[in-house]
PDB file of C-alpha atoms in Angstrom:
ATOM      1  CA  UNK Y 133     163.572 124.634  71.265  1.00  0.00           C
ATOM      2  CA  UNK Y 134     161.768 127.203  73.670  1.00  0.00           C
ATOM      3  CA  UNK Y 135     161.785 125.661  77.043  1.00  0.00           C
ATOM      4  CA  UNK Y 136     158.409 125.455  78.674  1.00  0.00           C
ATOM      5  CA  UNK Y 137     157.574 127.941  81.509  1.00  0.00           C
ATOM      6  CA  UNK Y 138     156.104 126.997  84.193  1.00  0.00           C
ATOM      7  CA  UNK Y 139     152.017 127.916  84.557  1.00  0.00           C
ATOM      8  CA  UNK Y 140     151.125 129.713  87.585  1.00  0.00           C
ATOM      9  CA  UNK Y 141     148.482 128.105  89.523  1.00  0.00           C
ATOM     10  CA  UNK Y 142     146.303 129.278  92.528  1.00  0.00           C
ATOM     11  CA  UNK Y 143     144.724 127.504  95.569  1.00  0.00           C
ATOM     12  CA  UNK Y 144     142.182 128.439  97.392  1.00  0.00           C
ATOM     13  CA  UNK Y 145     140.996 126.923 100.524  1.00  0.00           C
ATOM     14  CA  UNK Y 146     136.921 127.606 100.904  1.00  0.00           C
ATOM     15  CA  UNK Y 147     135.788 126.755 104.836  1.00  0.00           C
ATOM     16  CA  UNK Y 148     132.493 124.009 104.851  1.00  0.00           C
ATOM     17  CA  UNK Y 149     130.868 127.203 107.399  1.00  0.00           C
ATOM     18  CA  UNK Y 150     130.475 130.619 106.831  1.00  0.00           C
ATOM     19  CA  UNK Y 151     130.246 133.576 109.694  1.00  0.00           C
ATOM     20  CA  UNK Y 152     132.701 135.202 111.910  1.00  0.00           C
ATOM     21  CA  UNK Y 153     132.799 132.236 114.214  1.00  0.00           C
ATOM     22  CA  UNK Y 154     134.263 130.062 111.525  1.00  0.00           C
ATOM     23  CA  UNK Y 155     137.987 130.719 110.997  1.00  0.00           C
ATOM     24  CA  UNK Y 156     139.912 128.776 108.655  1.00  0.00           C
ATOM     25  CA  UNK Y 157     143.169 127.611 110.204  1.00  0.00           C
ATOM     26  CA  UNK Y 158     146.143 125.298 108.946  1.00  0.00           C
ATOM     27  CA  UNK Y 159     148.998 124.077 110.250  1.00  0.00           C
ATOM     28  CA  UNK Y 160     152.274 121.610 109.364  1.00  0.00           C
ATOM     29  CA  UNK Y 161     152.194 119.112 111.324  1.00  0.00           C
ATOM     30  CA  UNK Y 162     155.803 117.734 109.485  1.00  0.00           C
ATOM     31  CA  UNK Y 163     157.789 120.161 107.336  1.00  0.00           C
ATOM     32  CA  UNK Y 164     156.742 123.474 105.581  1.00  0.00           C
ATOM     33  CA  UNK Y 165     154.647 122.413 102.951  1.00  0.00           C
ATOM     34  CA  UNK Y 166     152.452 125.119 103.386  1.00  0.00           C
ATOM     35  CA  UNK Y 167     154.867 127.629 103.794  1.00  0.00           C
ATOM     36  CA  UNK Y 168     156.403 126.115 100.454  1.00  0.00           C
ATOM     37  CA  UNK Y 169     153.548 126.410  98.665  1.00  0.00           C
ATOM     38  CA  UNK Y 170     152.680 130.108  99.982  1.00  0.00           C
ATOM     39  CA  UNK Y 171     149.820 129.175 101.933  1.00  0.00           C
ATOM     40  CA  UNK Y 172     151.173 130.301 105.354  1.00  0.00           C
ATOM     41  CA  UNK Y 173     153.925 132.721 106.616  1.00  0.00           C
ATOM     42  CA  UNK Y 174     156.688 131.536 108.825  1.00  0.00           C
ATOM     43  CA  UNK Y 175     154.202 132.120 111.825  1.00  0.00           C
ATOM     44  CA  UNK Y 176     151.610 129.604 110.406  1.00  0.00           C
ATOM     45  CA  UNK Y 177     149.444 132.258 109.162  1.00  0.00           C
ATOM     46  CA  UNK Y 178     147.539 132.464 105.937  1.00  0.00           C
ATOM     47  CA  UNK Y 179     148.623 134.432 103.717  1.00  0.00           C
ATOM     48  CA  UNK Y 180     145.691 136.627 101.251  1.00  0.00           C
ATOM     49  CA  UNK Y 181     143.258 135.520 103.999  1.00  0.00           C
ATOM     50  CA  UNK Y 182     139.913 136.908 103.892  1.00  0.00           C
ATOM     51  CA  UNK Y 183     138.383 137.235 107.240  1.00  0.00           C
ATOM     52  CA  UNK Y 184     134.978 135.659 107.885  1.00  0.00           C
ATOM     53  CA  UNK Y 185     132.540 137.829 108.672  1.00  0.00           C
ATOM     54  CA  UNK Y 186     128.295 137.247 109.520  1.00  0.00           C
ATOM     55  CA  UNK Y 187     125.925 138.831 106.984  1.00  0.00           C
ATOM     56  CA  UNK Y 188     124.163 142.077 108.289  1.00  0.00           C
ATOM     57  CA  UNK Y 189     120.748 143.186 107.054  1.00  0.00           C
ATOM     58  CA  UNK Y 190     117.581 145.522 107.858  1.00  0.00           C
ATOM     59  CA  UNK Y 191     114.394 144.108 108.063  1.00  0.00           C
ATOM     60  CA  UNK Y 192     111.466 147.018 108.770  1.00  0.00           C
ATOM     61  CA  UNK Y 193     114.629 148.956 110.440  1.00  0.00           C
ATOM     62  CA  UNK Y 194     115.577 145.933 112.700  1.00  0.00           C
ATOM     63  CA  UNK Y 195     118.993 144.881 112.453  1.00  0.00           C
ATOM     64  CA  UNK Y 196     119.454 141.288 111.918  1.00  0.00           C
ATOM     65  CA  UNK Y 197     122.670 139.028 111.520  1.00  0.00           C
ATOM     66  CA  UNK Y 198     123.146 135.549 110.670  1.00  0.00           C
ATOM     67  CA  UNK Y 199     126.251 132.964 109.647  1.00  0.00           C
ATOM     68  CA  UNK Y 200     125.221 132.596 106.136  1.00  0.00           C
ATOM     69  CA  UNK Y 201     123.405 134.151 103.459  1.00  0.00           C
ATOM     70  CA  UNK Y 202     120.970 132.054 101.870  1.00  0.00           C
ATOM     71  CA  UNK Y 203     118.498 129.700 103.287  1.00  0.00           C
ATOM     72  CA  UNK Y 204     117.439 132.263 105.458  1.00  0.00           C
ATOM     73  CA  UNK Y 205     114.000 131.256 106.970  1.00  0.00           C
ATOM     74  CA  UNK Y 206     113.811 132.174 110.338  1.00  0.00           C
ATOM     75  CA  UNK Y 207     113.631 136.299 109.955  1.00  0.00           C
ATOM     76  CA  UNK Y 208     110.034 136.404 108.032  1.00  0.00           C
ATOM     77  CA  UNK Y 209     107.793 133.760 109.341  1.00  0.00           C
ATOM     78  CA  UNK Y 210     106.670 131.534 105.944  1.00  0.00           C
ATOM     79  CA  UNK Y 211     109.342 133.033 103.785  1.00  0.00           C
ATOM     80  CA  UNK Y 212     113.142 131.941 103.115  1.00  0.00           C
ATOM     81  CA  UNK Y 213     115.327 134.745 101.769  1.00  0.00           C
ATOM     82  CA  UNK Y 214     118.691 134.156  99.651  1.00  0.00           C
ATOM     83  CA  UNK Y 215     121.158 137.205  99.866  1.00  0.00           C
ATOM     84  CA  UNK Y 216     122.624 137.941  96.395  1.00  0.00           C
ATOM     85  CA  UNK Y 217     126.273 138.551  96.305  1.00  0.00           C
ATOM     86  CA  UNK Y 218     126.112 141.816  95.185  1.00  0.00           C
ATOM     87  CA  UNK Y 219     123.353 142.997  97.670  1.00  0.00           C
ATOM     88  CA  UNK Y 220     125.497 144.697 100.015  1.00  0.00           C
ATOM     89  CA  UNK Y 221     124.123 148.750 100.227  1.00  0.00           C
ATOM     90  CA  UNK Y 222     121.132 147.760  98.805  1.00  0.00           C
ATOM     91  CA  UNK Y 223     117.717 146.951  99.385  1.00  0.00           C
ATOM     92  CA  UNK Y 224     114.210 145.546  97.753  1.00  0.00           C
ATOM     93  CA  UNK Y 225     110.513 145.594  99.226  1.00  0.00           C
ATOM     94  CA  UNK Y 226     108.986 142.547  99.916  1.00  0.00           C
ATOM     95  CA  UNK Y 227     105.470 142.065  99.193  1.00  0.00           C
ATOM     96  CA  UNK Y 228     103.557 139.034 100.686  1.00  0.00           C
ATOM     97  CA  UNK Y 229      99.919 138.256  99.753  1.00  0.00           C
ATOM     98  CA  UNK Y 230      97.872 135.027 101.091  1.00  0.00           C
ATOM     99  CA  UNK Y 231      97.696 132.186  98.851  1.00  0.00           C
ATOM    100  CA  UNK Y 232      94.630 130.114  98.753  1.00  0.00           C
ATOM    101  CA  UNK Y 233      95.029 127.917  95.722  1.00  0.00           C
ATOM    102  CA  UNK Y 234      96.729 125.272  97.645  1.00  0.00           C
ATOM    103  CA  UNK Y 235      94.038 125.216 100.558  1.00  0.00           C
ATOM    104  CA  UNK Y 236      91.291 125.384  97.784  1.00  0.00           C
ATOM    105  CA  UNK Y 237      92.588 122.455  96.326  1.00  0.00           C
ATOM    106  CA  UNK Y 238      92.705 120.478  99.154  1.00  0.00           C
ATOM    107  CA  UNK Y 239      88.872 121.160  99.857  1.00  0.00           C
ATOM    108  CA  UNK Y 240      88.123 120.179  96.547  1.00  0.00           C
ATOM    109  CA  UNK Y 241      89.986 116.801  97.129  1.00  0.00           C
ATOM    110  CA  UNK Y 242      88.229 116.279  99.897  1.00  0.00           C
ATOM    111  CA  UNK Y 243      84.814 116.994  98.100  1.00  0.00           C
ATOM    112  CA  UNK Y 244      85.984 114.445  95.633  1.00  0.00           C
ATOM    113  CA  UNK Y 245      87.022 111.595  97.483  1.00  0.00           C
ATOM    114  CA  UNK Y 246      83.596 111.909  99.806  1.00  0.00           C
ATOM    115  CA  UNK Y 247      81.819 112.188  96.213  1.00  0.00           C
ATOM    116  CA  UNK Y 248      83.650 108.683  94.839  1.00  0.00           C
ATOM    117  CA  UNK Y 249      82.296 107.074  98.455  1.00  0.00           C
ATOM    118  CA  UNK Y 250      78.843 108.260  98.220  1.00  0.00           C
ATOM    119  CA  UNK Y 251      79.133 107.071  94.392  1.00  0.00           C
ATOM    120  CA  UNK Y 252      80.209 103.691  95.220  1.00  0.00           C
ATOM    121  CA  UNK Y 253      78.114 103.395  98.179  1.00  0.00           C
ATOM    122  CA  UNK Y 254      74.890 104.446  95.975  1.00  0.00           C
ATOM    123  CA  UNK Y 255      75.468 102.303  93.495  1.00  0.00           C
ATOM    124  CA  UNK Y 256      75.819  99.270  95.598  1.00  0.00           C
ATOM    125  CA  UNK Y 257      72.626  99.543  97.618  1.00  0.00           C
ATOM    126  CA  UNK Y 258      70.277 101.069  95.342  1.00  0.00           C
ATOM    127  CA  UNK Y 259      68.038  98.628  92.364  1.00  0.00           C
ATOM    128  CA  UNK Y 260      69.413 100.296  89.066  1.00  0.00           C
ATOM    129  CA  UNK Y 261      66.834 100.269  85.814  1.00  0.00           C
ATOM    130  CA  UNK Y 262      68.466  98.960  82.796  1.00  0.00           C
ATOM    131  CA  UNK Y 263      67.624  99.855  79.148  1.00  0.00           C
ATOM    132  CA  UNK Y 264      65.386  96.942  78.862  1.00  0.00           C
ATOM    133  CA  UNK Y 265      63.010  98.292  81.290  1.00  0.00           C
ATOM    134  CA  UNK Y 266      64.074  95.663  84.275  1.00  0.00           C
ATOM    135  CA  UNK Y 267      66.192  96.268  87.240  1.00  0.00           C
ATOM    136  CA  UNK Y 268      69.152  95.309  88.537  1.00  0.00           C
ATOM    137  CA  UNK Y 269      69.749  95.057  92.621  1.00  0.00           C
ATOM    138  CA  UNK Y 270      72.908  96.636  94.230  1.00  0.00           C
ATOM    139  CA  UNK Y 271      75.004  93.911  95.727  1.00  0.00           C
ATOM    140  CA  UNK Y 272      74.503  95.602  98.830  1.00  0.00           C
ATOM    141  CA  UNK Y 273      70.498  96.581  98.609  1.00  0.00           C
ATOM    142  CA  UNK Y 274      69.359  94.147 101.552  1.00  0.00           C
ATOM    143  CA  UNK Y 275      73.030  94.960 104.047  1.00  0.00           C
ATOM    144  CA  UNK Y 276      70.998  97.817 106.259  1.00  0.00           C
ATOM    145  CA  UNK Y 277      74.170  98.499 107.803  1.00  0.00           C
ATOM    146  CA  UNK Y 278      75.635  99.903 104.395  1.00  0.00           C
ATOM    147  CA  UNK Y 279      72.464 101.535 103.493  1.00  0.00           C
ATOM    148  CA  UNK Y 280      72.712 103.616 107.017  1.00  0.00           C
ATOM    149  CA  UNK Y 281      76.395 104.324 106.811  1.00  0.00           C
ATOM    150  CA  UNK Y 282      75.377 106.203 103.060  1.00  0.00           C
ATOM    151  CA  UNK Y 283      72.844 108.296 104.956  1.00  0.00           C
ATOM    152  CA  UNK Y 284      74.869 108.910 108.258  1.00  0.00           C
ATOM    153  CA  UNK Y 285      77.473 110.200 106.210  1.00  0.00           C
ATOM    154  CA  UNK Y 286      75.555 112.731 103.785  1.00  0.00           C
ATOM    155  CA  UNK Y 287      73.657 113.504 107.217  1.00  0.00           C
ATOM    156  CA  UNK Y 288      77.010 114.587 108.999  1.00  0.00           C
ATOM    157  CA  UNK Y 289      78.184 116.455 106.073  1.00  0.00           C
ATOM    158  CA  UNK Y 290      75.346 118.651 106.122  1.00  0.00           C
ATOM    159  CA  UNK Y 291      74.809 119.059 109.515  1.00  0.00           C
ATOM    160  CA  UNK Y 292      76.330 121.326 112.122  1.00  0.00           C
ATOM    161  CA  UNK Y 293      79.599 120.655 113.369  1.00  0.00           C
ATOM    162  CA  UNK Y 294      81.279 121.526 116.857  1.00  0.00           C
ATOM    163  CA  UNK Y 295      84.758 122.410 116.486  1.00  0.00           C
ATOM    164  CA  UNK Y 296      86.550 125.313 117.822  1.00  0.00           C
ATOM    165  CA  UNK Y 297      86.233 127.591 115.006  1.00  0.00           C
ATOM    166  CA  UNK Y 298      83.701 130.282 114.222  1.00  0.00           C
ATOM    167  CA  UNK Y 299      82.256 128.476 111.536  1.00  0.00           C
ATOM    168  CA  UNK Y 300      79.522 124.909 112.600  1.00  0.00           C
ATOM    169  CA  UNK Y 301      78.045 124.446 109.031  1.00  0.00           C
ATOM    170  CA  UNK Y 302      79.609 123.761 105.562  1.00  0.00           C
ATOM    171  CA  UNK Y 303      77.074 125.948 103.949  1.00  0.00           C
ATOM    172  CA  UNK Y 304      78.604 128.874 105.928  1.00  0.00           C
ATOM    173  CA  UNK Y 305      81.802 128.638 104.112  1.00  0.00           C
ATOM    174  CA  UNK Y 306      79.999 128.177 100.314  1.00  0.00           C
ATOM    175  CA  UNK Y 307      79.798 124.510 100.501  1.00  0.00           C
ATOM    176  CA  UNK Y 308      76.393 122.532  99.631  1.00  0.00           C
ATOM    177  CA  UNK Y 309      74.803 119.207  99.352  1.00  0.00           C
ATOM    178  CA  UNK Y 310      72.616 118.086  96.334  1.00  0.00           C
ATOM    179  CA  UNK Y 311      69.511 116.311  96.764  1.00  0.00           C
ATOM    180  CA  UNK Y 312      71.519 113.316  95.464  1.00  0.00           C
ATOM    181  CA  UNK Y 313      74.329 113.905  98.493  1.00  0.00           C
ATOM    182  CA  UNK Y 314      77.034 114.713  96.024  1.00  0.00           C
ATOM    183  CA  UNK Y 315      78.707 118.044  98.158  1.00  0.00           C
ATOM    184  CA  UNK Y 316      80.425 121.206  95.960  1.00  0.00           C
ATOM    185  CA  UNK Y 317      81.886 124.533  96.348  1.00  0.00           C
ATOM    186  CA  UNK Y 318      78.651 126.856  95.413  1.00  0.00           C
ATOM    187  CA  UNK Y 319      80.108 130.118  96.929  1.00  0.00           C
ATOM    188  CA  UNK Y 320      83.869 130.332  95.718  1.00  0.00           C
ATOM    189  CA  UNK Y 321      84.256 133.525  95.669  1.00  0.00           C
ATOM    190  CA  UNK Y 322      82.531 133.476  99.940  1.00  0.00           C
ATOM    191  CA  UNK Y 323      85.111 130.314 100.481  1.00  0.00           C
ATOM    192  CA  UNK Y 324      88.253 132.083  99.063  1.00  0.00           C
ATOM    193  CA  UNK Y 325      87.329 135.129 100.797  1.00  0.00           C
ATOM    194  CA  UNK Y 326      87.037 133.266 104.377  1.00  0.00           C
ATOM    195  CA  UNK Y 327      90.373 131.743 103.628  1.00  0.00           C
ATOM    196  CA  UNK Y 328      92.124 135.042 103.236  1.00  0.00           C
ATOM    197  CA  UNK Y 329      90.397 136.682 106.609  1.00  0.00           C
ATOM    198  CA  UNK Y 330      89.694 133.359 109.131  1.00  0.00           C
ATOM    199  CA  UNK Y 331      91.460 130.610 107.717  1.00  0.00           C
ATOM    200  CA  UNK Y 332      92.092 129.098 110.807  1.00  0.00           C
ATOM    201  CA  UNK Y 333      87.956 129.115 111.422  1.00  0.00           C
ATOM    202  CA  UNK Y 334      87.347 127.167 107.884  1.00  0.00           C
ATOM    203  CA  UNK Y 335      90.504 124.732 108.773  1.00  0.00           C
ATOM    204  CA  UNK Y 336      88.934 124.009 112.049  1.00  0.00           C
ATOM    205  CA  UNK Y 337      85.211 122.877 110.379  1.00  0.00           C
ATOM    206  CA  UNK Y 338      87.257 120.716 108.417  1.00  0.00           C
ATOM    207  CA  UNK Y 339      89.438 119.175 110.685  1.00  0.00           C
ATOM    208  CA  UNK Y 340      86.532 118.505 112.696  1.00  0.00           C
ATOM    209  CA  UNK Y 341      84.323 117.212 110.150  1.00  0.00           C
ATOM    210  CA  UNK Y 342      87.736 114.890 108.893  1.00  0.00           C
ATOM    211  CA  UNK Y 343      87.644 113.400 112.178  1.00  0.00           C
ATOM    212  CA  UNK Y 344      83.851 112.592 112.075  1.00  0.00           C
ATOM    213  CA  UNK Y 345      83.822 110.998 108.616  1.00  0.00           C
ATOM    214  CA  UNK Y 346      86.833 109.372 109.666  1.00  0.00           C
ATOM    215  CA  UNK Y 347      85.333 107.876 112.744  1.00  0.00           C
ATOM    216  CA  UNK Y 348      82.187 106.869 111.274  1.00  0.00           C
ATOM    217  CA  UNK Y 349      83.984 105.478 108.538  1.00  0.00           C
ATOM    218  CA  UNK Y 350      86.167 103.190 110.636  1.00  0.00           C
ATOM    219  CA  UNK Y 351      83.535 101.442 112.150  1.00  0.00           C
ATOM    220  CA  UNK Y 352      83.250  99.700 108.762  1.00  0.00           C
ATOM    221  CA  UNK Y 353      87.231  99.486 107.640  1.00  0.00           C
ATOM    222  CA  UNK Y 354      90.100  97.919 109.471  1.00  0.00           C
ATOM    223  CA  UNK Y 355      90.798  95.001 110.582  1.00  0.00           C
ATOM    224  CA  UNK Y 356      87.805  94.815 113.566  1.00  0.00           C
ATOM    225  CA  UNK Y 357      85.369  96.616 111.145  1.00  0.00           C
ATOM    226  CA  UNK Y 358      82.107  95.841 110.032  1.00  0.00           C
ATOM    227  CA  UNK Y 359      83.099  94.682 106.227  1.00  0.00           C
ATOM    228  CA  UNK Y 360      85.905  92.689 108.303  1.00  0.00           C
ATOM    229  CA  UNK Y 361      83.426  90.425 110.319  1.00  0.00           C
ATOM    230  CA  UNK Y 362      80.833  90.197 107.317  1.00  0.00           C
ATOM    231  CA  UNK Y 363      83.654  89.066 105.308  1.00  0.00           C
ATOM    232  CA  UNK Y 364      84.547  86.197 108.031  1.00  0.00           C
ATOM    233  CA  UNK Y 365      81.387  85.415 108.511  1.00  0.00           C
ATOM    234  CA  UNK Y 366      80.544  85.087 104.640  1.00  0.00           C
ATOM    235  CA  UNK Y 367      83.694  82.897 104.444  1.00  0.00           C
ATOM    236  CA  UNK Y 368      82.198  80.982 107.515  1.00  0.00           C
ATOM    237  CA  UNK Y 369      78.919  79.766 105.560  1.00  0.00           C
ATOM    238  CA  UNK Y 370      80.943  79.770 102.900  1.00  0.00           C
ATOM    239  CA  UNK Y 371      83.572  77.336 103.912  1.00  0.00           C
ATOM    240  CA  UNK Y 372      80.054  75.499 105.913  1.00  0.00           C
ATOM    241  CA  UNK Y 373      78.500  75.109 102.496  1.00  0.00           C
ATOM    242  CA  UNK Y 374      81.521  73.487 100.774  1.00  0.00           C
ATOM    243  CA  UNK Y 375      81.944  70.694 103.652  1.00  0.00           C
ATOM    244  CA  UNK Y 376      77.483  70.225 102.864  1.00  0.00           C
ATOM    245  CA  UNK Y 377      78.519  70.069  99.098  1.00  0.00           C
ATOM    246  CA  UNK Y 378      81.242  67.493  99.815  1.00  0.00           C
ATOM    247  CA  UNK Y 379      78.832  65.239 102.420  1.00  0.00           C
ATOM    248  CA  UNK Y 380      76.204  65.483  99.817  1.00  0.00           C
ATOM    249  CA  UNK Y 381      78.883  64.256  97.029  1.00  0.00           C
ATOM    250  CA  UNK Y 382      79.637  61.672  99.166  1.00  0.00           C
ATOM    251  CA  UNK Y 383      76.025  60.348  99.972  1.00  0.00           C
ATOM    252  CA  UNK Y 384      74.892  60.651  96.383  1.00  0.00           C
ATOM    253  CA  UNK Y 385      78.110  58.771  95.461  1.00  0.00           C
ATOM    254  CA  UNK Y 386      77.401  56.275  97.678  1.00  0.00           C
ATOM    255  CA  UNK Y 387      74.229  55.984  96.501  1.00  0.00           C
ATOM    256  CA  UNK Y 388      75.190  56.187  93.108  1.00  0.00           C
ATOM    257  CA  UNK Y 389      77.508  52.561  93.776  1.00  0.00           C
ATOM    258  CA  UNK Y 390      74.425  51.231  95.449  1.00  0.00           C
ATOM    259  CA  UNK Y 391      72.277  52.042  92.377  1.00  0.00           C
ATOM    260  CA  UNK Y 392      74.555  50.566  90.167  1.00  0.00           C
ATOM    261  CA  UNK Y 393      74.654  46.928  92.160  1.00  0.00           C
ATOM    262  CA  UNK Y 394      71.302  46.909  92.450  1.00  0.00           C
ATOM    263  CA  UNK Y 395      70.088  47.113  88.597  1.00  0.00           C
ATOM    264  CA  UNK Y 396      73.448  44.839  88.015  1.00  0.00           C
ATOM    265  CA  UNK Y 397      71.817  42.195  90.081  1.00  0.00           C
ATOM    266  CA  UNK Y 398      68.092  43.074  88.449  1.00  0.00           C
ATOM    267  CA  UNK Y 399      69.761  42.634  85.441  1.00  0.00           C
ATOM    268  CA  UNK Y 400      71.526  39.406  86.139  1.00  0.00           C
ATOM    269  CA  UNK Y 401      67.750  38.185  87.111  1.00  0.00           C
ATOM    270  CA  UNK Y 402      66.373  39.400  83.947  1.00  0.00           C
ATOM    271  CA  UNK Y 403      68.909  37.200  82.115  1.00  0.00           C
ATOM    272  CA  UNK Y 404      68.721  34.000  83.976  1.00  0.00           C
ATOM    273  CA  UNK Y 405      64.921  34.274  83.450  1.00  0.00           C
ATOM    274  CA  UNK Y 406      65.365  35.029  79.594  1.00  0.00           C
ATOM    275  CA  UNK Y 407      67.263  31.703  79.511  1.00  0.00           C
ATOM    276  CA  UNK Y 408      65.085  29.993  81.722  1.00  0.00           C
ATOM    277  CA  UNK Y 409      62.134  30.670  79.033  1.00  0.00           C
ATOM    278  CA  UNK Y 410      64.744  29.940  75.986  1.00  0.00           C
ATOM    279  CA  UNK Y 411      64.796  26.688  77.780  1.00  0.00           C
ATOM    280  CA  UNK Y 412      61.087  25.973  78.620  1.00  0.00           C
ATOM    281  CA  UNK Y 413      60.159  27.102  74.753  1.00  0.00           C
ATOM    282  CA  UNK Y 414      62.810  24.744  73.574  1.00  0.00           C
ATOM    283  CA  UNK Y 415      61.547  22.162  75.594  1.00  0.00           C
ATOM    284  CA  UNK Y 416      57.768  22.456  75.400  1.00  0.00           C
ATOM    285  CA  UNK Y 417      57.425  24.879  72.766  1.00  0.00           C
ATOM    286  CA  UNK Y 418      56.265  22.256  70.339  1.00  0.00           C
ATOM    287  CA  UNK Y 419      53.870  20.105  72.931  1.00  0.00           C
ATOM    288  CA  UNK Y 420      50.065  19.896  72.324  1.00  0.00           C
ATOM    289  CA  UNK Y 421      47.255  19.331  74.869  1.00  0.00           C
ATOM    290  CA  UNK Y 422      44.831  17.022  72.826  1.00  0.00           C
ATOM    291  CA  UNK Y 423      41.102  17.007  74.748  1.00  0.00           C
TER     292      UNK Y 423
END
């Protein structure tokens, strides 16, 4: 039988850090383990050690260092750069363009969500005319608070806005109002354009606006808003109704007992006198008057 030979193995030891500052170190701290297994001379050095060092690159001729080599975020402002393994000697042109899709989109979700609350807000406080030719009333058609809030808020959408920017209307950065107050992007190619060149003009209109809607939209939400008190005052006349409806149960039961002794008695009449005249036509049914 051939006699097994024993398989090489080999260990290596990979530091958590990375840069010139991090230096992998080992000692025994009882016996020669390390030395044993060929880790360490007799000195406590590693042996086949390969020294940290920081990774060194060129951006626009600048010389720049850091510990590690990917994750890199803090040399190009908005971009994080990975260092490929083999990238030493060479080099690769970066080209960065603006993106607007992402800014785009959240104009347009903005557009939408004021669309859904004018939507809801129309369709609660205006009379609707069904197929048969009738109408039916908004739930809401007689609250003029609600009816206001619709108007203040198409009213503040369309109207100049102070802010910080360059820009005080919507319809200067290719946003409109129809005559029904729904708002859209009629100028895309005007918005995308202004979001490349000022963006920081269009993001302060909206901000601003944001914080109008927002405001005049709070006086009706929350906890101390106007739907709040309606709410607890509804549940007040509510809850006042239901203790009238009870009282009036009451009474009418009440009266309902009374009722029902009353015609018991009128009834108990009615028979005594039925046997009363059973008795007066048995006893003088058959007598005759002679004259």
């Amino acid at each position: 039988m051939t006699p097994l030979r024993p398989r090489s193995v080999m260990l290596v030891l990979t530091n958590e850090r990375s840069g010139q500052n991090y230096l992998l170190q080992a000692s025994d701290s009882n016996g020669g383990i390390l030395q044993s297994l060929g880790l360490v001379d007799g000195t406590g050095n590693f042996l086949n050690q390969q020294m940290p060092t920081d990774a060194s690159m060129k951006v626009n001729g600048l010389l720049v260092t850091r510990s590690g080599n990917r994750g890199l975020s803090d040399i190009i402002h908005g971009l994080t750069i990975d260092l490929a393994p083999d990238a030493e000697g060479k080099s690769a042109t970066l080209e960065v363009t603006s993106d607007v899709s992402a800014a785009r989109k959240a104009i347009e979700d903005m557009l939408g969500k004021y669309n859904k609350l004018m939507d809801y807000l129309s369709a609660k406080v205006t009379n609707l005319k069904q197929t048969d030719g009738t109408y039916k009333r908004g739930a809401l058609a007689g609250d003029y608070s609600i009816v206001t809030l619709r108007m203040e808020l198409a009213r503040q959408f369309g109207a100049a806005v102070t802010n910080s920017g360059a820009f005080g209307m919507l319809g200067e950065v290719g946003i409109s109002l129809d005559d029904s107050f729904k708002a859209s992007i009629s100028d895309a190619a005007k918005l995308e354009s202004l979001l490349l060149s000022k963006r920081s003009d269009v993001t302060a209109l909206f901000d601003q606006l944001s914080t109008n809607l927002t405001t005049t939209i709070g006086r009706f939400t929350g906890a101390s808003g106007y739907m709040a008190s309606v709410s607890s005052a509804l549940d007040r006349q509510l809850e006042s109704a239901k203790q009238q409806i009870d009282a009036m149960n009451s009474r009418l039961a009440t009266r309902e007992e009374q009722l029902y002794q009353q015609y018991g008695e009128i009834q108990a009449q009615l028979l005594t006198m039925t046997y009363m005249q059973q008795q007066f036509l048995a006893m003088y049914g058959n007598y005759n008057v002679y004259k």
